[in-house]
PDB file of C-alpha atoms and ligand atoms in Angstrom:
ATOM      1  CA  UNK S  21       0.000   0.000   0.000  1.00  0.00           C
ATOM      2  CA  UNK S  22       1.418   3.467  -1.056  1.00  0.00           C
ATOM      3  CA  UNK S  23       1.229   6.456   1.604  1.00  0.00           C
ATOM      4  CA  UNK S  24       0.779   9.810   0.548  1.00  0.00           C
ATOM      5  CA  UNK S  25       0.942  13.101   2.110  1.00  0.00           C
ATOM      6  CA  UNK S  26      -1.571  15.738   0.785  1.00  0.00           C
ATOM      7  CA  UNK S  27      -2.901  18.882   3.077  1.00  0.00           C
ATOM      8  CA  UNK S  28      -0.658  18.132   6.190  1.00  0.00           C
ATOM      9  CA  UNK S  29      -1.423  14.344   7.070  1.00  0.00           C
ATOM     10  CA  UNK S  30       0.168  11.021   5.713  1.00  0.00           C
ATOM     11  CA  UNK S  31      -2.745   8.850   4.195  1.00  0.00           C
ATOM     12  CA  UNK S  32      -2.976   5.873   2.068  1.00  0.00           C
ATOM     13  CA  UNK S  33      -2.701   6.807  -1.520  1.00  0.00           C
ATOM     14  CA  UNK S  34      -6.723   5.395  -2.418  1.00  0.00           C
ATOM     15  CA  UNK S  35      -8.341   7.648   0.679  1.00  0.00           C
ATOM     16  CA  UNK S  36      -6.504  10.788  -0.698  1.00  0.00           C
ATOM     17  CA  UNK S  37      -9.083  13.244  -2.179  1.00  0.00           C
ATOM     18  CA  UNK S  38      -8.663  16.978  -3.150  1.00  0.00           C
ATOM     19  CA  UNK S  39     -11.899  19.152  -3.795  1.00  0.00           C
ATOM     20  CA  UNK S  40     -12.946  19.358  -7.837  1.00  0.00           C
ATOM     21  CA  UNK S  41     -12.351  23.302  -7.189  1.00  0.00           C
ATOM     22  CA  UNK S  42      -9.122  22.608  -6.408  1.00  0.00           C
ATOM     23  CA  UNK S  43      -7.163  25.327  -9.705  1.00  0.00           C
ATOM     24  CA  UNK S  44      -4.824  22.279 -10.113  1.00  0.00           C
ATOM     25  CA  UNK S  45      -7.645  19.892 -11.473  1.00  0.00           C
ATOM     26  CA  UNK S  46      -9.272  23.104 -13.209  1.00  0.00           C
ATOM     27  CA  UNK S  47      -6.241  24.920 -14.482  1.00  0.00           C
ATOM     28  CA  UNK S  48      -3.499  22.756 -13.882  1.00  0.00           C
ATOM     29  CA  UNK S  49      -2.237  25.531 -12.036  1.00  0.00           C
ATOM     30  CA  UNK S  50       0.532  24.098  -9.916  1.00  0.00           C
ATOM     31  CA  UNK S  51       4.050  22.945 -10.094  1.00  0.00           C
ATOM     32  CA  UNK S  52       5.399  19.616  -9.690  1.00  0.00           C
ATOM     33  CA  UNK S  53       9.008  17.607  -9.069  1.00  0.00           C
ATOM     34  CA  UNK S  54      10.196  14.417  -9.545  1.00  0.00           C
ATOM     35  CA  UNK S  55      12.909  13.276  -7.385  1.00  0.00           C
ATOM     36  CA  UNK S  56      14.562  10.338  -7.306  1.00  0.00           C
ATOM     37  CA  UNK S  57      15.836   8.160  -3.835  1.00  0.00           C
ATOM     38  CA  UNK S  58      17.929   4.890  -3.972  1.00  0.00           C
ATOM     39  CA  UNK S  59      17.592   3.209  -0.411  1.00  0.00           C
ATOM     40  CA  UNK S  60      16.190   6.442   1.833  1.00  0.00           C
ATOM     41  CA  UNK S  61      18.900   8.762   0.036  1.00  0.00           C
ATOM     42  CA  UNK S  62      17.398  11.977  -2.096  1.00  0.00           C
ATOM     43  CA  UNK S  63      19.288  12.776  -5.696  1.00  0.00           C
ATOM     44  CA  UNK S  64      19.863  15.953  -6.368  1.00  0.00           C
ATOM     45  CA  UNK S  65      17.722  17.477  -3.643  1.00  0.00           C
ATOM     46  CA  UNK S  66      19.080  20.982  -3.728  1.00  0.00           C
ATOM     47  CA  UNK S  67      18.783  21.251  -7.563  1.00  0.00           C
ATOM     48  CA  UNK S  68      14.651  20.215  -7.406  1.00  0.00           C
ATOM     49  CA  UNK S  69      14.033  22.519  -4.381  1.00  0.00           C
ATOM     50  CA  UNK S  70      15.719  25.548  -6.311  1.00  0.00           C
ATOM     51  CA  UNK S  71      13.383  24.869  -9.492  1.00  0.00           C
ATOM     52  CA  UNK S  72      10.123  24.056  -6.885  1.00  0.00           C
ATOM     53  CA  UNK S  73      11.275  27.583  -5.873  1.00  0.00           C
ATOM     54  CA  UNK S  74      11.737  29.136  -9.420  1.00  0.00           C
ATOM     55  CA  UNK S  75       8.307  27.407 -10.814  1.00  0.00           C
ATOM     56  CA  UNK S  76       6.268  28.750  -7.939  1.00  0.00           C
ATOM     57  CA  UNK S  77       7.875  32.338  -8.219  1.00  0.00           C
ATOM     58  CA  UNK S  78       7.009  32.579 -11.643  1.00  0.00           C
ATOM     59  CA  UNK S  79       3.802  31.608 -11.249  1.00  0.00           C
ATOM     60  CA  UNK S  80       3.432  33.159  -8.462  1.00  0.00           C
ATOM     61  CA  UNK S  81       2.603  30.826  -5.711  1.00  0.00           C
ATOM     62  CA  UNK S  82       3.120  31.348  -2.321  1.00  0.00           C
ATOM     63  CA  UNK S  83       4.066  28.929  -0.069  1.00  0.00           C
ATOM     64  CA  UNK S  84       4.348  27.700   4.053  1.00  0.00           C
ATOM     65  CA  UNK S  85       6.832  25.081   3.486  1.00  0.00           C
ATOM     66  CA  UNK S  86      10.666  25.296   4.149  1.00  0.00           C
ATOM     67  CA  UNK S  87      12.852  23.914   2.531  1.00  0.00           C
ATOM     68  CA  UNK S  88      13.604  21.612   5.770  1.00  0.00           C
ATOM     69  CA  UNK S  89       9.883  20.648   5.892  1.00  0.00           C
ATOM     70  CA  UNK S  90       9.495  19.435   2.845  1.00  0.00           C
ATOM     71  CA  UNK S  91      13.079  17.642   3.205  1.00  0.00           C
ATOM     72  CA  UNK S  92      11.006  16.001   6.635  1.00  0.00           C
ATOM     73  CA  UNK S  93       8.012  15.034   4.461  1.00  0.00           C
ATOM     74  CA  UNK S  94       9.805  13.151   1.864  1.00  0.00           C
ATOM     75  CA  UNK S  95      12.218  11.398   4.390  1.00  0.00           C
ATOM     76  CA  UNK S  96       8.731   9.904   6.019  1.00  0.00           C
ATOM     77  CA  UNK S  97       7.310   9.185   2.835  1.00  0.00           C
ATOM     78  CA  UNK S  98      10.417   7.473   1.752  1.00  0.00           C
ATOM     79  CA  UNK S  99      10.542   5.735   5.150  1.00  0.00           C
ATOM     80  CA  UNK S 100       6.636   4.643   5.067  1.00  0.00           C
ATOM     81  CA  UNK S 101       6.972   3.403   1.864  1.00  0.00           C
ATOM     82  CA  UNK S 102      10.118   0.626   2.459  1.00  0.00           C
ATOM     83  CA  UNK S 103      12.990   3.499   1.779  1.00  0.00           C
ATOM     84  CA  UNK S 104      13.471   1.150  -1.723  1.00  0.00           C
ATOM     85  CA  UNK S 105      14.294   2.543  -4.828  1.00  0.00           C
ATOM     86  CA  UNK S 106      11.963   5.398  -4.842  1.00  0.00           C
ATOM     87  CA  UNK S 107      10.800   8.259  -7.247  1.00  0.00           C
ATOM     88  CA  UNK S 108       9.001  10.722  -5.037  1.00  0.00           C
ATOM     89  CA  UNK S 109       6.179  12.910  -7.039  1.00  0.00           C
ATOM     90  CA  UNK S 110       5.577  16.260  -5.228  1.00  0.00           C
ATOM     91  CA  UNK S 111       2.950  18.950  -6.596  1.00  0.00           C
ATOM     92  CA  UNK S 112       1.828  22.160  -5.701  1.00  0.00           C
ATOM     93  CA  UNK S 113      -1.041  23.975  -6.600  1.00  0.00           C
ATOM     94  CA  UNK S 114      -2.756  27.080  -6.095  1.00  0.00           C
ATOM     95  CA  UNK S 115      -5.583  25.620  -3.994  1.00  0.00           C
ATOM     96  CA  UNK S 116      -8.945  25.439  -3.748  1.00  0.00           C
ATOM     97  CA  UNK S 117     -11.708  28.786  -4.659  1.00  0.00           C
ATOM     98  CA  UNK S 118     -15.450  28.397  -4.723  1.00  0.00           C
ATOM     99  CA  UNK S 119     -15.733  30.028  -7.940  1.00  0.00           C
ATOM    100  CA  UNK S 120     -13.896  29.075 -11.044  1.00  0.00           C
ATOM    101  CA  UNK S 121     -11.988  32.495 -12.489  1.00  0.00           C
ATOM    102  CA  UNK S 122      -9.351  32.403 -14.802  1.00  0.00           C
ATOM    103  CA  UNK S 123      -7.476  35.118 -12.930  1.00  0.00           C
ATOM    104  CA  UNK S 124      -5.571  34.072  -9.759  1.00  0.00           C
ATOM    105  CA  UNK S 125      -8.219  34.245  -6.497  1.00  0.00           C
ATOM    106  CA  UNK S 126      -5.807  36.191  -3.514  1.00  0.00           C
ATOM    107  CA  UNK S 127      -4.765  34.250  -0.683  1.00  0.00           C
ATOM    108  CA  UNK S 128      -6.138  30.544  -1.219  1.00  0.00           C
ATOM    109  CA  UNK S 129      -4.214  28.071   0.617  1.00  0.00           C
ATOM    110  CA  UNK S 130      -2.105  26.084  -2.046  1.00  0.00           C
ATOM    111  CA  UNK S 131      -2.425  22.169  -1.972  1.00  0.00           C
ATOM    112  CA  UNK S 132       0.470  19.713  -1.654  1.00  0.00           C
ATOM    113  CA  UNK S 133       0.600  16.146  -2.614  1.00  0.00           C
ATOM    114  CA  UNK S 134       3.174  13.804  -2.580  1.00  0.00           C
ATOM    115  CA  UNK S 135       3.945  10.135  -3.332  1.00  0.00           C
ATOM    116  CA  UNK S 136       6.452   8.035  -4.176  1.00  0.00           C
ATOM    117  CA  UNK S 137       6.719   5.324  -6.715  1.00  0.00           C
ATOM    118  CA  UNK S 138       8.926   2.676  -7.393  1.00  0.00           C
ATOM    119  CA  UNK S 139      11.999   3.408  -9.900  1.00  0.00           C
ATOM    120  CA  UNK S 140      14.106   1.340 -11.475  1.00  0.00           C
ATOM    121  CA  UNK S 141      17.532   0.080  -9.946  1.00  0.00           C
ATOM    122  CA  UNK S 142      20.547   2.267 -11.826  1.00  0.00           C
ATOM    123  CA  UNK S 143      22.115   0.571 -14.547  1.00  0.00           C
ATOM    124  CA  UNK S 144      25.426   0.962 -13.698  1.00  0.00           C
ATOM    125  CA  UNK S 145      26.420   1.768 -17.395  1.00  0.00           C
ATOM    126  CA  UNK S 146      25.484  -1.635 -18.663  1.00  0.00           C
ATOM    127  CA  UNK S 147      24.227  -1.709 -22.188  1.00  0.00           C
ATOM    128  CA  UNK S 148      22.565  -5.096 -21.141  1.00  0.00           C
ATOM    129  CA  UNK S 149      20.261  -3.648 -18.476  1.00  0.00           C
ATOM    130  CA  UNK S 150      19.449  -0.005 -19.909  1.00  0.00           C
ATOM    131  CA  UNK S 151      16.498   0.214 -22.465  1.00  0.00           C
ATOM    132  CA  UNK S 152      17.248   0.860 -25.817  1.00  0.00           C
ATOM    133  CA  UNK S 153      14.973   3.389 -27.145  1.00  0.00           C
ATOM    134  CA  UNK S 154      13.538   3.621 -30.354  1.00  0.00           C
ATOM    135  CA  UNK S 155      11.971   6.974 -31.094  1.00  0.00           C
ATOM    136  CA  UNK S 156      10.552   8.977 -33.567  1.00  0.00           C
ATOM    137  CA  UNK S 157      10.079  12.927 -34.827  1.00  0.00           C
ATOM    138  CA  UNK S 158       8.034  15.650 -34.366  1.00  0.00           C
ATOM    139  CA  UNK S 159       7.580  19.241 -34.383  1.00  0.00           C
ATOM    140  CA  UNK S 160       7.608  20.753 -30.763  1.00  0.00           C
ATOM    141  CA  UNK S 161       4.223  22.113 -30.686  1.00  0.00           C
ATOM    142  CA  UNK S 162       4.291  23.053 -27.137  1.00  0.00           C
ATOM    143  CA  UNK S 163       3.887  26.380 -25.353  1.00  0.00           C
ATOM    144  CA  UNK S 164       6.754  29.096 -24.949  1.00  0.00           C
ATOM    145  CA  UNK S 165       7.043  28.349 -20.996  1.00  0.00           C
ATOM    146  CA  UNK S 166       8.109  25.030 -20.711  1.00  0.00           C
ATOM    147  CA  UNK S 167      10.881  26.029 -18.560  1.00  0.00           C
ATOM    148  CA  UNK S 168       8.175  25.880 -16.197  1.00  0.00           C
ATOM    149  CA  UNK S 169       7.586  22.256 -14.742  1.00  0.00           C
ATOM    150  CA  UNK S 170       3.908  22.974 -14.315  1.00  0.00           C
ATOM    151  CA  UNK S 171       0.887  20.587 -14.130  1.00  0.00           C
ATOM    152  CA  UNK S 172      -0.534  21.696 -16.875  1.00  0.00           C
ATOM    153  CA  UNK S 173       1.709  19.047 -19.340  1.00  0.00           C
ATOM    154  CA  UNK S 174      -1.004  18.299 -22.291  1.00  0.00           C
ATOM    155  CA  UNK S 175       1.070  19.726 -24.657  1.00  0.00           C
ATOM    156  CA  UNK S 176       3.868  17.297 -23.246  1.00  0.00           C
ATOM    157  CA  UNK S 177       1.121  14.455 -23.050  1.00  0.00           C
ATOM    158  CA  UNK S 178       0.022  14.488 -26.767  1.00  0.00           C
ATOM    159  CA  UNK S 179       3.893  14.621 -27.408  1.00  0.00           C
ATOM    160  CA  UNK S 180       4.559  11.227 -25.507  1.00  0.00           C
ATOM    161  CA  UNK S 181       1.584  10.021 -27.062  1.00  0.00           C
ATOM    162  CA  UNK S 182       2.745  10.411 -30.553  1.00  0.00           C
ATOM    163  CA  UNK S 183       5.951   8.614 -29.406  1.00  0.00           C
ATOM    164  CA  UNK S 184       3.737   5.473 -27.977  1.00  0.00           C
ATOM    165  CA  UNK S 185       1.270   5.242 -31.306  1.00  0.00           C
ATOM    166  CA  UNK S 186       4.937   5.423 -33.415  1.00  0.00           C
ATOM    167  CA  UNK S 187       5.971   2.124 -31.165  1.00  0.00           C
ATOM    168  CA  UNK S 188       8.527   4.020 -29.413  1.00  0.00           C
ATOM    169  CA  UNK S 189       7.628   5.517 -26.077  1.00  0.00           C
ATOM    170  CA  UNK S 190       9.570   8.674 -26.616  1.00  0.00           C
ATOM    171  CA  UNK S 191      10.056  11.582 -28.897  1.00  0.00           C
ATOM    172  CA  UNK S 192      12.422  13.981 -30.117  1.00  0.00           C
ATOM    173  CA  UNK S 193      10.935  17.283 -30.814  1.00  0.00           C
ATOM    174  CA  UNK S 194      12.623  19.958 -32.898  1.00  0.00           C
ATOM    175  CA  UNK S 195      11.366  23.897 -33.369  1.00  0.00           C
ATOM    176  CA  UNK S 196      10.264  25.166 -36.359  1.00  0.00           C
ATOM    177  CA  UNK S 197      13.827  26.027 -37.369  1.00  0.00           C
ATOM    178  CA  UNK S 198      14.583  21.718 -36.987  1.00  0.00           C
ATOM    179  CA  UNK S 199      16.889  23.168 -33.655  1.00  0.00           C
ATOM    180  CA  UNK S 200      16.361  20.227 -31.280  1.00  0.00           C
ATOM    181  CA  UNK S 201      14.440  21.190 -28.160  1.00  0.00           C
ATOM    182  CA  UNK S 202      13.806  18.091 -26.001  1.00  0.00           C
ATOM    183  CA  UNK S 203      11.779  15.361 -25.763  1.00  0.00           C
ATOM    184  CA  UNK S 204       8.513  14.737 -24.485  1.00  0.00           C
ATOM    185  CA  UNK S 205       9.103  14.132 -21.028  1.00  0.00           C
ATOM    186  CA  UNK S 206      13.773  14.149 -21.111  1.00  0.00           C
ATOM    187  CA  UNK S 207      16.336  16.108 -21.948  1.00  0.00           C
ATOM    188  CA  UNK S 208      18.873  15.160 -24.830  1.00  0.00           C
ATOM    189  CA  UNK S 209      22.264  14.712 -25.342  1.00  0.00           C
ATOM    190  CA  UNK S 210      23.999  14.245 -28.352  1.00  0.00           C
ATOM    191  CA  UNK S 211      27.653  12.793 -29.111  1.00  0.00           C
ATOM    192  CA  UNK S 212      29.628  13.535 -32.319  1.00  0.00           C
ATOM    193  CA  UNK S 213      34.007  12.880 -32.325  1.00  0.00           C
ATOM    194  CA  UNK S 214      33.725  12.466 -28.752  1.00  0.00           C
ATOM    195  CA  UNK S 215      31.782  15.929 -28.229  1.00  0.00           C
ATOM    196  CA  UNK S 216      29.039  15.558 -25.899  1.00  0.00           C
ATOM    197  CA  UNK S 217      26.312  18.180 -26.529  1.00  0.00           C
ATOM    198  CA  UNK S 218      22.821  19.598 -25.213  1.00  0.00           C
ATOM    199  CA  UNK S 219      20.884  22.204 -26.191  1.00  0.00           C
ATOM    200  CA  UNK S 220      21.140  25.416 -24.342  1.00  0.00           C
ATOM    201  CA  UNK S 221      18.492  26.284 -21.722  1.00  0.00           C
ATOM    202  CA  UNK S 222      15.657  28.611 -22.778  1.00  0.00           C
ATOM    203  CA  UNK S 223      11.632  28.840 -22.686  1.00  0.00           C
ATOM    204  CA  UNK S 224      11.525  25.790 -24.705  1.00  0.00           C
ATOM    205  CA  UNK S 225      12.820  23.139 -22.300  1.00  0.00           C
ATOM    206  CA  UNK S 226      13.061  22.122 -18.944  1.00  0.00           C
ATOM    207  CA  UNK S 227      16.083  22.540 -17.136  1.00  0.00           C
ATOM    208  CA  UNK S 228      16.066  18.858 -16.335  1.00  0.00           C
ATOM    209  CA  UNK S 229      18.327  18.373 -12.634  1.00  0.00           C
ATOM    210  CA  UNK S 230      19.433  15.240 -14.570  1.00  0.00           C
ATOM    211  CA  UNK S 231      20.706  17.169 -16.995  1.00  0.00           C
ATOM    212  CA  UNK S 232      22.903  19.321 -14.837  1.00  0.00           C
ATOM    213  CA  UNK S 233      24.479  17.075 -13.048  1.00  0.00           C
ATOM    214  CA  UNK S 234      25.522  14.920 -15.941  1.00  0.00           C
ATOM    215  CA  UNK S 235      27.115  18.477 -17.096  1.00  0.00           C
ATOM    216  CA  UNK S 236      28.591  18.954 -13.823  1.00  0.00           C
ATOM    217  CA  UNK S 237      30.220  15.285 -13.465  1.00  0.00           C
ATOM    218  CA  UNK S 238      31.232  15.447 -16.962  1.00  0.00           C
ATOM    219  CA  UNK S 239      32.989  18.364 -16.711  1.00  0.00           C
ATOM    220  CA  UNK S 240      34.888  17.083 -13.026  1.00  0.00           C
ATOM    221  CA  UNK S 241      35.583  13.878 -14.246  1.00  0.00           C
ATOM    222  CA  UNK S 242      35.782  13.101 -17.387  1.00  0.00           C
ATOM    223  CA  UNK S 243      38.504  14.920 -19.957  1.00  0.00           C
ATOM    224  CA  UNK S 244      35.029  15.065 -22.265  1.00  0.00           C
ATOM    225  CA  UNK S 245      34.435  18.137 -24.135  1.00  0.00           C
ATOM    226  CA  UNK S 246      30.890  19.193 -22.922  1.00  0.00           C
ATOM    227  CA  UNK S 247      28.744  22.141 -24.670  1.00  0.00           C
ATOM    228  CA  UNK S 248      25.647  23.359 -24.340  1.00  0.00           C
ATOM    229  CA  UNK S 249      24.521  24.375 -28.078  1.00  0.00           C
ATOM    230  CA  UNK S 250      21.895  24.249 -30.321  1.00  0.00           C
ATOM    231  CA  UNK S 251      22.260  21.018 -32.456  1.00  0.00           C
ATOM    232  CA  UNK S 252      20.312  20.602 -35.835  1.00  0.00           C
ATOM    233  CA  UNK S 253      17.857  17.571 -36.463  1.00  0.00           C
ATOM    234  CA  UNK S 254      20.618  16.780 -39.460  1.00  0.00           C
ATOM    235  CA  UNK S 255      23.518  16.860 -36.680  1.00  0.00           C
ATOM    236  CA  UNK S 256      20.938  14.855 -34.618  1.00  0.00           C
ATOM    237  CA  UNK S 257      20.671  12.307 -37.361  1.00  0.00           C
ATOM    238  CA  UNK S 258      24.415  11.834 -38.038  1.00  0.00           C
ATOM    239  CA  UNK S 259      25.212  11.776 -34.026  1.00  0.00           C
ATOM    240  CA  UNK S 260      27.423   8.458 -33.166  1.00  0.00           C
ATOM    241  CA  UNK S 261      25.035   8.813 -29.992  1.00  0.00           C
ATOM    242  CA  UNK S 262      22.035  10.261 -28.591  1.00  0.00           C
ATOM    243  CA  UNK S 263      21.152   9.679 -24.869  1.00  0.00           C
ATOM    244  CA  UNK S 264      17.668  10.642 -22.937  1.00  0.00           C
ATOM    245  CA  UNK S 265      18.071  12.163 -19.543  1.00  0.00           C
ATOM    246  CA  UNK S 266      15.523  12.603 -16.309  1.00  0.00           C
ATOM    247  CA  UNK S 267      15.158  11.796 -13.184  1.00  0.00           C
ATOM    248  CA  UNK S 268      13.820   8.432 -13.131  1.00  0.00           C
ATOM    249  CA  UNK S 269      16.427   7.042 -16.125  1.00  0.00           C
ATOM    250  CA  UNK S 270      19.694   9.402 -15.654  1.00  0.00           C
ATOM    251  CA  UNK S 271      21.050   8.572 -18.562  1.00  0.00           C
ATOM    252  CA  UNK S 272      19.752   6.022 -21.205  1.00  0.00           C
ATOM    253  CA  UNK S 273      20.539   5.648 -25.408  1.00  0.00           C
ATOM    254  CA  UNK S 274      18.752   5.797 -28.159  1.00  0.00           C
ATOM    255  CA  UNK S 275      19.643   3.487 -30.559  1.00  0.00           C
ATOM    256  CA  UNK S 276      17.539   4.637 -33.372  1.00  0.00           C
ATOM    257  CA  UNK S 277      15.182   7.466 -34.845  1.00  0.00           C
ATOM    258  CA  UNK S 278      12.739   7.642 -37.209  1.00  0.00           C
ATOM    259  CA  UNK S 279      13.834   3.685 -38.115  1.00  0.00           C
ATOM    260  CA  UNK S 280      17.472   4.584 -38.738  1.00  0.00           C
ATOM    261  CA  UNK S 281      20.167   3.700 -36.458  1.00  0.00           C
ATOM    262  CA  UNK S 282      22.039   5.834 -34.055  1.00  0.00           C
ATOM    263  CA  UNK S 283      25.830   5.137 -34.777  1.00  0.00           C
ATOM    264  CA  UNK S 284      25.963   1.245 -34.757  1.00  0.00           C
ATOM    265  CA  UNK S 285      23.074   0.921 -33.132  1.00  0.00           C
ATOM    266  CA  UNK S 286      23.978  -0.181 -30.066  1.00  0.00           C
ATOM    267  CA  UNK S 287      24.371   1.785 -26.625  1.00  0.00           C
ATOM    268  CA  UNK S 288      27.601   3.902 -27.468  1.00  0.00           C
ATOM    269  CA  UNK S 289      31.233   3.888 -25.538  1.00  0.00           C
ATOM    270  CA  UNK S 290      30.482   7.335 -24.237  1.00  0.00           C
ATOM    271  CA  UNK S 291      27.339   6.739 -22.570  1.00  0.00           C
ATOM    272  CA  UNK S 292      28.774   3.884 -20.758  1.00  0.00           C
ATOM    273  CA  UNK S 293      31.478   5.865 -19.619  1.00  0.00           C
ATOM    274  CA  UNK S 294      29.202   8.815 -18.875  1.00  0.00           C
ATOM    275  CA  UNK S 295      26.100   6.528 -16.706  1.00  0.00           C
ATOM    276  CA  UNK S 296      29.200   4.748 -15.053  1.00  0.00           C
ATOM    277  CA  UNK S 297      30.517   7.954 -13.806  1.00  0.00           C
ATOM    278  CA  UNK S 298      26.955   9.073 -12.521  1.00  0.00           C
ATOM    279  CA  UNK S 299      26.922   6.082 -10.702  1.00  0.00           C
ATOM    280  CA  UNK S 300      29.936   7.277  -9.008  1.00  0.00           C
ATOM    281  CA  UNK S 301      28.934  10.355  -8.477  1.00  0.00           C
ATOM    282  CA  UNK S 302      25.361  10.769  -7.954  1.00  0.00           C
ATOM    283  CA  UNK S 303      25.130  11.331  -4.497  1.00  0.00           C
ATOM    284  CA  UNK S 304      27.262  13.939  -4.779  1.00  0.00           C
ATOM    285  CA  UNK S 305      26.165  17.879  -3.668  1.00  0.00           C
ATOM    286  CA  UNK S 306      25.347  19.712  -6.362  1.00  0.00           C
ATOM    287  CA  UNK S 307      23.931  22.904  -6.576  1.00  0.00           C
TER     288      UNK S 307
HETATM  289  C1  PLP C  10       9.785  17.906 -20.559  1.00  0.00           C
HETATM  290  C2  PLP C  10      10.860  17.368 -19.681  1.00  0.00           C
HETATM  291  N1  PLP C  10      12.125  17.646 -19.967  1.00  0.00           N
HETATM  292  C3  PLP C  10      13.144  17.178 -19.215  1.00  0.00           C
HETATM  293  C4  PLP C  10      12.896  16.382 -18.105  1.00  0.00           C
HETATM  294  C5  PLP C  10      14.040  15.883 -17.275  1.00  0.00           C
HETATM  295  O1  PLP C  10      14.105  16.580 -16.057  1.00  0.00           O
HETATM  296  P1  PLP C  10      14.771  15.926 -14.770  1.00  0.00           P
HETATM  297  O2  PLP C  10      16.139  15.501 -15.179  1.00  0.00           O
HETATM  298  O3  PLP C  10      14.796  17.028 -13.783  1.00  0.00           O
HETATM  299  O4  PLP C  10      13.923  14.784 -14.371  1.00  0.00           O
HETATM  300  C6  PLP C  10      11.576  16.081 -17.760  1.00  0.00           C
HETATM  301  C7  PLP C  10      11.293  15.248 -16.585  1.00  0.00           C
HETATM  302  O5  PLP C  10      10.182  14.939 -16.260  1.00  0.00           O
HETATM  303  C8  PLP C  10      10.533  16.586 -18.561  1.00  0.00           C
HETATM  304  O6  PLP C  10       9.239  16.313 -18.270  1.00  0.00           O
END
């Protein structure tokens, strides 16, 4: 049975229920995090707080919780839930108003939920244990704030569904200048001559956690060249490797897009090298 916290008590996930006036069921007006646990311990906590923080600025959401109290909650959830391999789901919306208006009501109470779910164990940079994903294409049709990791993820939804009806599960979107963006629910790495690269953070993706600290322990450890640039769907296509990044994977390869292969098509010499080293180095602080 999975506990949940939501509105100040710890409840079993079934019995947890928010009013239908809450603005996150009507507007999906609320932020959310995903952050990943391996036996109790949080990745990357200080990284998710600070975009928690930056999502509810911008959308101006004001909040009770510390940064310490919401470090408590998710060290009980963790614990009630067997402390396994964990991916704890936080969200926070704008709370509950008896009248449905587009413009923000002052001073509701905001809502917080929180669960966990299991994640997968890491693969260790094994190219026997990591899924090999297949993707496909599309035009990223999404809004110009998805540097926000808000609720409100349809565009992101219809995305991921185009990637499942294609037979792939994922998708690489590209703006209408075919600059890669990200993917439907990842960031993206590409490797060409031993040049790992990502595209620059703007409105158009999420500044995935995952994604910085791959940059970070790349750049300490490894004697990898690492930018952050925009990279063309034809560089994209002619990459010897392309890896998706989040929370819940950290690093896993695609091995081909659009039906053609990535490199050999096989999980690539650099993203063993580079998982590996985030198995090393995952627990790490980084801020
Ligand atoms: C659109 C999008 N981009 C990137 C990511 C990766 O972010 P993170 O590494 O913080 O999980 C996610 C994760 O859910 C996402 O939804």
């Amino acid at each position: 049975m999975t506990i949940a916290f939501l509105n100040d008590e710890f409840v079993p996930l079934e019995e947890a229920k928010i009013s239908p006036m809450d603005r996150g069921f009507l507007f999906g007006d609320g932020i959310y995090e995903v952050i990943p646990s391996y036996g109790g311990k949080l990745i990357g906590l200080d990284l998710h707080l600070a975009r928690l923080e930056n999502g509810l600025n911008e959308i101006g959401i004001n909040t009770p919780w510390s940064r310490g109290q919401l470090t408590d909650i998710f060290t009980e959830l963790m614990k009630r839930n067997g402390n396994g391999n964990l991916g704890i789901y936080l969200q926070i919306t704008r709370g509950v108003t008896m009248k449905r208006n587009h413009a923000f009501p002052a001073n509701t109470a905001p809502t917080l939920f929180a669960y966990t779910f299991d994640i997968p164990a890491p693969v260790s940079g094994d190219p026997d244990k990591v899924t090999h994903w297949k993707v496909t294409t599309r035009q990223d049709l999404r809004w110009q704030r998805c540097h926000i990791k808000s609720t409100s993820l349809l565009g992101n939804v219809l995305h991921m569904m185009e990637g499942v009806n294609d037979g792939g599960g994922e998708i690489l979107l590209f703006d209408a200048n075919n600059q890669l963006t990200e993917a439907a629910a990842c960031n993206v790495f590409v490797v060409h001559n031993n040049e790992v690269k990502t595209p620059p953070l703007d409105q158009h993706k999420l500044a995935g956690v995952t994604r910085d600290m791959a940059l970070q322990i790349l750049r300490a450890h490894s004697s990898l060249e690492v930018l952050e640039t925009q990279i063309t769907k034809d560089e994209v296509l002619a990459a010897d490797e392309v890896w998706l990044s989040s929370s819940t994977k950290e690093l896993e390869p695609v091995v081909s897009i659009d039906g053609d292969p990535v490199g050999d098509g096989s999980p690539g010499p650099i993203w063993a090298q580079a998982q590996s080293l985030f198995d090393l180095h995952r627990f790490d602080h980084f801020e």
